[in-house]
Amino acid sequence: MAVMQYVLDSRIPSKESALLGVESSNSTKAEAFTQAFLKNSFPQMKDEAIETMMLHKAVVLEFKRPKKKGKKRKAKGLNAKERRRLKIFQLKPEHQKYELFLPLHELWKQYIEDLCNGLKPGSNPQMIQQKLLKADFHGAILTVVRSKCPSYVGLTGILVQEMKHIFKIITKEDKLKVIPKRNSVFSVEIGDFVTHIYGSTFELRSSERSAKKFKVKGTIDL
């Protein structure tokens, strides 16, 4: 209130007064106008409350525009050409060993049993089939039982890499085999159960397959 009182008691310089065409009021008139203005602005507040508010109320004299937040740039990943050049999806020859992937196979067996609630003899086959369609098969032992290309039939190995159109398996002879999914049927042994994978149905990346809704099909044209 002391600052306001100082402002009220100050007079407009003569030059500014002539320019604006106004005259300064005396301190009594200025005080009366201020009191009337405050009472009119805060009709429900008492004089003591107004006095207290004016002593402690902060008045913003300058407006600062909020800083615009810049768009965060997403980290740019590698494109397909760069991935091929760096060979990040290629298994090195020294790692193409069947024994190296046996621990992965044991982990996969535990994972698939947990996914299918133990694979009990009384389990619903259709329910198991739906879960297997969305399961991750890295570590499973796949066997090609039917294919349009006779040379693929009979190949068996641990699945080490799945892509949209192919399976890569490691055989017991430490050979890396690339098998197309289309027009191939694979068998998978899970304990006492044997299930068949129709490769044409699996022509998706494993991450995409987990979110896809499948229609159960019992046959495939080869």
PDB file of C-alpha atoms in Angstrom, residues 34-173:
ATOM      1  CA  THR A  34      -8.499   4.681  -5.130  1.00  0.00           C
ATOM      2  CA  GLN A  35     -10.559   3.671  -2.111  1.00  0.00           C
ATOM      3  CA  ALA A  36     -13.783   3.850  -4.130  1.00  0.00           C
ATOM      4  CA  PHE A  37     -12.248   1.819  -6.939  1.00  0.00           C
ATOM      5  CA  LEU A  38     -11.039  -0.921  -4.565  1.00  0.00           C
ATOM      6  CA  LYS A  39     -14.392  -1.166  -2.754  1.00  0.00           C
ATOM      7  CA  ASN A  40     -16.191  -1.366  -6.083  1.00  0.00           C
ATOM      8  CA  SER A  41     -13.797  -4.072  -7.298  1.00  0.00           C
ATOM      9  CA  PHE A  42     -13.973  -6.109  -4.064  1.00  0.00           C
ATOM     10  CA  PRO A  43     -17.456  -5.437  -2.650  1.00  0.00           C
ATOM     11  CA  GLN A  44     -17.392  -8.431  -0.288  1.00  0.00           C
ATOM     12  CA  MET A  45     -14.064  -7.562   1.338  1.00  0.00           C
ATOM     13  CA  LYS A  46     -13.601  -5.302   4.324  1.00  0.00           C
ATOM     14  CA  ASP A  47     -11.208  -2.353   4.316  1.00  0.00           C
ATOM     15  CA  GLU A  48      -8.695  -4.240   6.508  1.00  0.00           C
ATOM     16  CA  ALA A  49      -8.735  -7.205   4.145  1.00  0.00           C
ATOM     17  CA  ILE A  50      -8.184  -4.967   1.135  1.00  0.00           C
ATOM     18  CA  GLU A  51      -5.318  -3.249   2.923  1.00  0.00           C
ATOM     19  CA  THR A  52      -3.704  -6.598   3.729  1.00  0.00           C
ATOM     20  CA  MET A  53      -4.190  -7.872   0.194  1.00  0.00           C
ATOM     21  CA  MET A  54      -2.584  -4.788  -1.330  1.00  0.00           C
ATOM     22  CA  LEU A  55       0.403  -5.164   0.975  1.00  0.00           C
ATOM     23  CA  HIS A  56       1.052  -8.801   0.082  1.00  0.00           C
ATOM     24  CA  LYS A  57      -0.476  -9.269  -3.366  1.00  0.00           C
ATOM     25  CA  ALA A  58       2.145  -9.613  -6.091  1.00  0.00           C
ATOM     26  CA  VAL A  59       1.373  -7.601  -9.187  1.00  0.00           C
ATOM     27  CA  VAL A  60       2.741  -8.829 -12.531  1.00  0.00           C
ATOM     28  CA  LEU A  61       3.896  -5.825 -14.499  1.00  0.00           C
ATOM     29  CA  GLU A  62       5.449  -7.717 -17.386  1.00  0.00           C
ATOM     30  CA  PHE A  63       3.987 -10.495 -19.476  1.00  0.00           C
ATOM     31  CA  LYS A  64       6.338 -13.245 -20.555  1.00  0.00           C
ATOM     32  CA  ARG A  65       5.261 -15.570 -23.318  1.00  0.00           C
ATOM     33  CA  PRO A  66       5.675 -19.232 -22.461  1.00  0.00           C
ATOM     34  CA  LYS A  67       8.543 -20.867 -24.254  1.00  0.00           C
ATOM     35  CA  LYS A  68       7.478 -23.186 -27.016  1.00  0.00           C
ATOM     36  CA  LYS A  69       8.663 -26.690 -26.468  1.00  0.00           C
ATOM     37  CA  GLY A  70      10.458 -27.976 -29.488  1.00  0.00           C
ATOM     38  CA  LYS A  71       9.540 -31.334 -30.952  1.00  0.00           C
ATOM     39  CA  LYS A  72      11.779 -34.076 -29.719  1.00  0.00           C
ATOM     40  CA  ARG A  73      13.604 -35.736 -32.518  1.00  0.00           C
ATOM     41  CA  LYS A  74      13.239 -39.473 -32.562  1.00  0.00           C
ATOM     42  CA  ALA A  75      16.386 -41.489 -32.838  1.00  0.00           C
ATOM     43  CA  LYS A  76      16.803 -42.562 -36.426  1.00  0.00           C
ATOM     44  CA  GLY A  77      17.188 -46.304 -36.816  1.00  0.00           C
ATOM     45  CA  LEU A  78      19.020 -48.227 -39.487  1.00  0.00           C
ATOM     46  CA  ASN A  79      17.313 -48.733 -42.810  1.00  0.00           C
ATOM     47  CA  ALA A  80      17.212 -52.077 -44.611  1.00  0.00           C
ATOM     48  CA  LYS A  81      20.237 -51.280 -46.779  1.00  0.00           C
ATOM     49  CA  GLU A  82      22.337 -50.343 -43.732  1.00  0.00           C
ATOM     50  CA  ARG A  83      21.271 -53.482 -41.882  1.00  0.00           C
ATOM     51  CA  ARG A  84      22.323 -55.630 -44.832  1.00  0.00           C
ATOM     52  CA  ARG A  85      25.642 -53.813 -45.121  1.00  0.00           C
ATOM     53  CA  LEU A  86      26.401 -54.283 -41.418  1.00  0.00           C
ATOM     54  CA  LYS A  87      25.191 -57.920 -41.596  1.00  0.00           C
ATOM     55  CA  ILE A  88      23.472 -57.576 -38.243  1.00  0.00           C
ATOM     56  CA  PHE A  89      21.033 -60.394 -39.065  1.00  0.00           C
ATOM     57  CA  GLN A  90      23.690 -62.823 -40.277  1.00  0.00           C
ATOM     58  CA  LEU A  91      24.915 -65.548 -37.961  1.00  0.00           C
ATOM     59  CA  LYS A  92      28.710 -65.768 -37.927  1.00  0.00           C
ATOM     60  CA  PRO A  93      30.177 -69.139 -39.003  1.00  0.00           C
ATOM     61  CA  GLU A  94      31.813 -69.687 -35.598  1.00  0.00           C
ATOM     62  CA  HIS A  95      28.367 -69.366 -33.981  1.00  0.00           C
ATOM     63  CA  GLN A  96      26.687 -71.883 -36.268  1.00  0.00           C
ATOM     64  CA  LYS A  97      26.933 -74.714 -33.737  1.00  0.00           C
ATOM     65  CA  TYR A  98      23.977 -76.914 -32.776  1.00  0.00           C
ATOM     66  CA  GLU A  99      25.229 -77.318 -29.210  1.00  0.00           C
ATOM     67  CA  LEU A 100      25.293 -73.547 -28.682  1.00  0.00           C
ATOM     68  CA  PHE A 101      21.519 -73.404 -29.145  1.00  0.00           C
ATOM     69  CA  LEU A 102      20.534 -76.372 -26.974  1.00  0.00           C
ATOM     70  CA  PRO A 103      20.121 -74.118 -23.877  1.00  0.00           C
ATOM     71  CA  LEU A 104      17.809 -71.911 -25.962  1.00  0.00           C
ATOM     72  CA  HIS A 105      15.779 -74.996 -26.858  1.00  0.00           C
ATOM     73  CA  GLU A 106      15.391 -75.917 -23.172  1.00  0.00           C
ATOM     74  CA  LEU A 107      14.215 -72.384 -22.394  1.00  0.00           C
ATOM     75  CA  TRP A 108      11.736 -72.551 -25.276  1.00  0.00           C
ATOM     76  CA  LYS A 109      10.248 -75.825 -24.001  1.00  0.00           C
ATOM     77  CA  GLN A 110       9.647 -74.252 -20.584  1.00  0.00           C
ATOM     78  CA  TYR A 111       8.182 -71.130 -22.199  1.00  0.00           C
ATOM     79  CA  ILE A 112       5.763 -73.061 -24.418  1.00  0.00           C
ATOM     80  CA  GLU A 113       4.594 -75.304 -21.550  1.00  0.00           C
ATOM     81  CA  ASP A 114       3.870 -72.238 -19.428  1.00  0.00           C
ATOM     82  CA  LEU A 115       2.084 -70.572 -22.351  1.00  0.00           C
ATOM     83  CA  CYS A 116      -0.175 -73.596 -22.868  1.00  0.00           C
ATOM     84  CA  ASN A 117      -0.783 -74.180 -19.137  1.00  0.00           C
ATOM     85  CA  GLY A 118       1.246 -77.353 -18.908  1.00  0.00           C
ATOM     86  CA  LEU A 119       0.038 -79.152 -22.074  1.00  0.00           C
ATOM     87  CA  LYS A 120      -2.037 -81.682 -20.176  1.00  0.00           C
ATOM     88  CA  PRO A 121      -3.683 -84.623 -22.028  1.00  0.00           C
ATOM     89  CA  GLY A 122      -7.106 -83.084 -21.421  1.00  0.00           C
ATOM     90  CA  SER A 123      -6.137 -79.697 -22.909  1.00  0.00           C
ATOM     91  CA  ASN A 124      -8.349 -78.213 -25.603  1.00  0.00           C
ATOM     92  CA  PRO A 125      -6.523 -78.697 -28.964  1.00  0.00           C
ATOM     93  CA  GLN A 126      -8.081 -75.601 -30.549  1.00  0.00           C
ATOM     94  CA  MET A 127      -7.064 -73.448 -27.592  1.00  0.00           C
ATOM     95  CA  ILE A 128      -3.488 -74.758 -27.827  1.00  0.00           C
ATOM     96  CA  GLN A 129      -3.465 -74.173 -31.592  1.00  0.00           C
ATOM     97  CA  GLN A 130      -4.543 -70.539 -31.179  1.00  0.00           C
ATOM     98  CA  LYS A 131      -1.782 -69.950 -28.627  1.00  0.00           C
ATOM     99  CA  LEU A 132       0.839 -71.615 -30.798  1.00  0.00           C
ATOM    100  CA  LEU A 133      -0.125 -69.425 -33.761  1.00  0.00           C
ATOM    101  CA  LYS A 134       0.977 -66.382 -31.745  1.00  0.00           C
ATOM    102  CA  ALA A 135       3.898 -68.009 -29.908  1.00  0.00           C
ATOM    103  CA  ASP A 136       7.580 -67.284 -30.380  1.00  0.00           C
ATOM    104  CA  PHE A 137       9.300 -70.317 -31.918  1.00  0.00           C
ATOM    105  CA  HIS A 138      12.936 -69.252 -31.531  1.00  0.00           C
ATOM    106  CA  GLY A 139      14.545 -72.291 -29.918  1.00  0.00           C
ATOM    107  CA  ALA A 140      11.975 -74.820 -31.153  1.00  0.00           C
ATOM    108  CA  ILE A 141      13.102 -77.914 -33.083  1.00  0.00           C
ATOM    109  CA  LEU A 142      11.380 -77.771 -36.490  1.00  0.00           C
ATOM    110  CA  THR A 143      11.130 -80.597 -39.020  1.00  0.00           C
ATOM    111  CA  VAL A 144      10.010 -80.062 -42.601  1.00  0.00           C
ATOM    112  CA  VAL A 145       7.356 -82.710 -43.281  1.00  0.00           C
ATOM    113  CA  ARG A 146       5.922 -81.380 -46.558  1.00  0.00           C
ATOM    114  CA  SER A 147       7.185 -78.954 -49.152  1.00  0.00           C
ATOM    115  CA  LYS A 148       6.912 -78.174 -52.845  1.00  0.00           C
ATOM    116  CA  CYS A 149      10.697 -78.473 -52.924  1.00  0.00           C
ATOM    117  CA  PRO A 150      11.541 -82.143 -52.090  1.00  0.00           C
ATOM    118  CA  SER A 151      15.078 -81.268 -50.946  1.00  0.00           C
ATOM    119  CA  TYR A 152      13.681 -79.494 -47.883  1.00  0.00           C
ATOM    120  CA  VAL A 153      11.623 -82.469 -46.663  1.00  0.00           C
ATOM    121  CA  GLY A 154      13.217 -84.186 -43.680  1.00  0.00           C
ATOM    122  CA  LEU A 155      15.406 -81.254 -42.598  1.00  0.00           C
ATOM    123  CA  THR A 156      15.438 -80.874 -38.815  1.00  0.00           C
ATOM    124  CA  GLY A 157      17.045 -78.261 -36.613  1.00  0.00           C
ATOM    125  CA  ILE A 158      16.686 -75.586 -33.948  1.00  0.00           C
ATOM    126  CA  LEU A 159      15.050 -72.390 -35.128  1.00  0.00           C
ATOM    127  CA  VAL A 160      17.595 -69.597 -34.609  1.00  0.00           C
ATOM    128  CA  GLN A 161      16.040 -66.844 -36.688  1.00  0.00           C
ATOM    129  CA  GLU A 162      12.570 -66.145 -38.032  1.00  0.00           C
ATOM    130  CA  MET A 163      11.878 -63.547 -40.709  1.00  0.00           C
ATOM    131  CA  LYS A 164       8.726 -62.676 -42.573  1.00  0.00           C
ATOM    132  CA  HIS A 165       9.143 -65.299 -45.281  1.00  0.00           C
ATOM    133  CA  ILE A 166      11.803 -67.703 -44.008  1.00  0.00           C
ATOM    134  CA  PHE A 167      12.937 -69.852 -41.091  1.00  0.00           C
ATOM    135  CA  LYS A 168      16.645 -70.271 -40.351  1.00  0.00           C
ATOM    136  CA  ILE A 169      17.535 -73.491 -38.535  1.00  0.00           C
ATOM    137  CA  ILE A 170      20.746 -75.077 -37.270  1.00  0.00           C
ATOM    138  CA  THR A 171      20.973 -78.812 -37.919  1.00  0.00           C
ATOM    139  CA  LYS A 172      22.820 -81.388 -35.792  1.00  0.00           C
ATOM    140  CA  GLU A 173      25.537 -81.317 -38.439  1.00  0.00           C
TER     141      GLU A 173
END
